[in-house]
Tab-separated table of C-alpha atoms in Angstrom:
chain	number	residue	atom	x	y	z
A	1	UNK	CA	86.526	104.566	95.244
A	2	UNK	CA	90.041	103.109	95.143
A	3	UNK	CA	91.304	100.965	98.000
A	4	UNK	CA	93.719	102.754	100.347
A	5	UNK	CA	97.410	102.283	99.693
A	6	UNK	CA	99.497	101.539	102.782
A	7	UNK	CA	103.279	101.791	103.181
A	8	UNK	CA	105.304	98.568	103.035
A	9	UNK	CA	105.224	97.105	106.559
A	10	UNK	CA	108.255	96.831	108.819
A	11	UNK	CA	108.312	93.218	109.989
A	12	UNK	CA	108.944	92.616	113.695
A	13	UNK	CA	109.691	89.070	114.809
A	14	UNK	CA	109.763	85.957	112.659
A	15	UNK	CA	106.837	83.984	111.282
A	16	UNK	CA	107.202	80.363	112.370
A	17	UNK	CA	105.360	77.737	110.294
A	18	UNK	CA	104.581	75.536	113.307
A	19	UNK	CA	102.527	78.271	115.004
A	20	UNK	CA	98.860	78.919	114.286
A	21	UNK	CA	98.632	82.694	114.697
A	22	UNK	CA	95.667	84.746	115.885
A	23	UNK	CA	95.286	87.698	113.510
A	24	UNK	CA	94.724	91.197	114.810
A	25	UNK	CA	94.676	94.640	113.224
A	26	UNK	CA	95.360	97.830	115.145
A	27	UNK	CA	95.569	101.559	114.539
A	28	UNK	CA	98.496	103.265	116.264
A	29	UNK	CA	99.100	106.956	116.788
A	30	UNK	CA	102.282	108.995	116.678
A	31	UNK	CA	100.892	111.612	119.074
A	32	UNK	CA	102.794	114.885	119.458
A	33	UNK	CA	102.373	117.097	122.523
A	34	UNK	CA	102.918	120.883	122.538
A	35	UNK	CA	106.646	120.364	123.284
A	36	UNK	CA	107.078	118.244	120.132
A	37	UNK	CA	107.493	115.006	122.097
A	38	UNK	CA	105.761	111.753	121.157
A	39	UNK	CA	103.750	109.461	123.420
A	40	UNK	CA	105.309	106.022	123.885
A	41	UNK	CA	103.800	103.162	125.890
A	42	UNK	CA	106.284	101.065	127.879
A	43	UNK	CA	105.547	97.551	129.131
A	44	UNK	CA	107.995	97.051	131.997
A	45	UNK	CA	107.337	93.324	132.567
A	46	UNK	CA	107.936	92.359	128.923
A	47	UNK	CA	110.418	95.200	128.345
A	48	UNK	CA	109.117	96.707	125.127
A	49	UNK	CA	107.941	100.068	123.849
A	50	UNK	CA	105.071	100.711	121.451
A	51	UNK	CA	103.001	103.524	120.080
A	52	UNK	CA	99.656	103.995	121.795
A	53	UNK	CA	96.610	102.486	120.143
A	54	UNK	CA	94.322	105.001	118.479
A	55	UNK	CA	91.256	103.928	120.455
A	56	UNK	CA	93.154	103.772	123.751
A	57	UNK	CA	94.945	107.149	123.687
A	58	UNK	CA	92.805	108.593	126.535
A	59	UNK	CA	93.247	105.478	128.688
A	60	UNK	CA	96.980	105.042	128.037
A	61	UNK	CA	98.091	108.701	128.107
A	62	UNK	CA	95.237	110.764	129.508
A	63	UNK	CA	95.247	112.837	126.309
A	64	UNK	CA	92.769	113.595	123.550
A	65	UNK	CA	94.269	113.765	120.057
A	66	UNK	CA	93.294	115.038	116.621
A	67	UNK	CA	94.508	112.964	113.665
A	68	UNK	CA	96.266	114.864	110.893
A	69	UNK	CA	93.902	113.595	108.178
A	70	UNK	CA	95.903	115.058	105.323
A	71	UNK	CA	98.749	112.583	105.923
A	72	UNK	CA	96.801	109.317	105.962
A	73	UNK	CA	98.570	106.168	107.140
A	74	UNK	CA	102.287	106.978	107.460
A	75	UNK	CA	103.684	103.572	108.481
A	76	UNK	CA	102.681	99.948	108.944
A	77	UNK	CA	104.171	97.154	111.002
A	78	UNK	CA	103.639	93.426	110.774
A	79	UNK	CA	104.465	91.763	114.072
A	80	UNK	CA	104.830	88.145	115.136
A	81	UNK	CA	104.837	87.813	118.937
A	82	UNK	CA	104.048	84.508	120.644
A	83	UNK	CA	100.896	83.307	118.831
A	84	UNK	CA	99.827	86.783	117.664
A	85	UNK	CA	100.155	88.110	114.114
A	86	UNK	CA	99.341	91.819	114.248
A	87	UNK	CA	99.163	94.413	111.505
A	88	UNK	CA	99.393	97.971	112.835
A	89	UNK	CA	98.564	101.081	110.826
A	90	UNK	CA	100.159	104.289	112.115
A	91	UNK	CA	98.763	107.809	111.892
A	92	UNK	CA	100.141	111.178	113.037
A	93	UNK	CA	98.135	113.211	115.557
A	94	UNK	CA	98.400	116.243	117.801
A	95	UNK	CA	97.375	116.265	121.466
A	96	UNK	CA	94.558	118.777	121.876
A	97	UNK	CA	93.802	118.092	125.559
A	98	UNK	CA	96.081	116.418	128.092
A	99	UNK	CA	94.229	117.376	131.258
A	100	UNK	CA	93.151	113.847	132.219
A	101	UNK	CA	95.154	111.084	133.901
A	102	UNK	CA	95.668	107.665	132.310
A	103	UNK	CA	93.136	105.007	133.384
A	104	UNK	CA	94.768	101.616	132.969
A	105	UNK	CA	93.148	98.228	133.509
A	106	UNK	CA	94.305	95.922	136.298
A	107	UNK	CA	96.101	93.728	133.709
A	108	UNK	CA	97.881	96.763	132.244
A	109	UNK	CA	98.993	97.899	135.696
A	110	UNK	CA	100.298	94.402	136.557
A	111	UNK	CA	102.206	94.353	133.236
A	112	UNK	CA	103.899	97.571	134.312
A	113	UNK	CA	102.299	99.529	131.476
A	114	UNK	CA	102.918	103.242	131.506
A	115	UNK	CA	103.515	106.071	129.082
A	116	UNK	CA	106.396	108.417	128.461
A	117	UNK	CA	106.749	111.600	126.428
A	118	UNK	CA	110.039	111.422	124.528
A	119	UNK	CA	111.768	113.246	121.711
A	120	UNK	CA	111.339	111.481	118.376
A	121	UNK	CA	115.017	110.439	118.355
A	122	UNK	CA	114.914	109.088	121.915
A	123	UNK	CA	111.661	107.186	121.215
A	124	UNK	CA	113.174	105.587	118.103
A	125	UNK	CA	116.341	104.660	120.021
A	126	UNK	CA	114.475	103.075	122.946
A	127	UNK	CA	112.168	101.109	120.641
A	128	UNK	CA	115.108	99.838	118.565
A	129	UNK	CA	117.118	98.850	121.670
A	130	UNK	CA	114.153	96.985	123.168
A	131	UNK	CA	113.587	95.157	119.866
A	132	UNK	CA	117.274	94.135	119.675
A	133	UNK	CA	117.174	92.868	123.269
A	134	UNK	CA	114.104	90.709	122.514
A	135	UNK	CA	115.822	88.929	119.604
């Protein structure tokens, strides 16, 4: 079986040679609700937006999703933040049940973590603005 082919990553942040980075890989989900909006996680304390993690969708949004398997990985990001070097692999999904409430950890609550449902354009705009403000 051939190795999966991933899209060229969008690089966020700058790799600094003096930093010894901890490596991390993550799966992210572009989760669409019935209204065509996407789930976006907002960290108020650090003022950034991100896509929810695939494993943490129920905790972060209260929703259950079904991955659109026919699309495979649609985007990748390579991020340098503090001493973290993270590769994220993004998949498209549909919310199939949103009847639960998010269940955030104490650390997530203190970081001001929450989720929003936004149009694709508004989500892209907010993420881009937050990234510009961090640089």
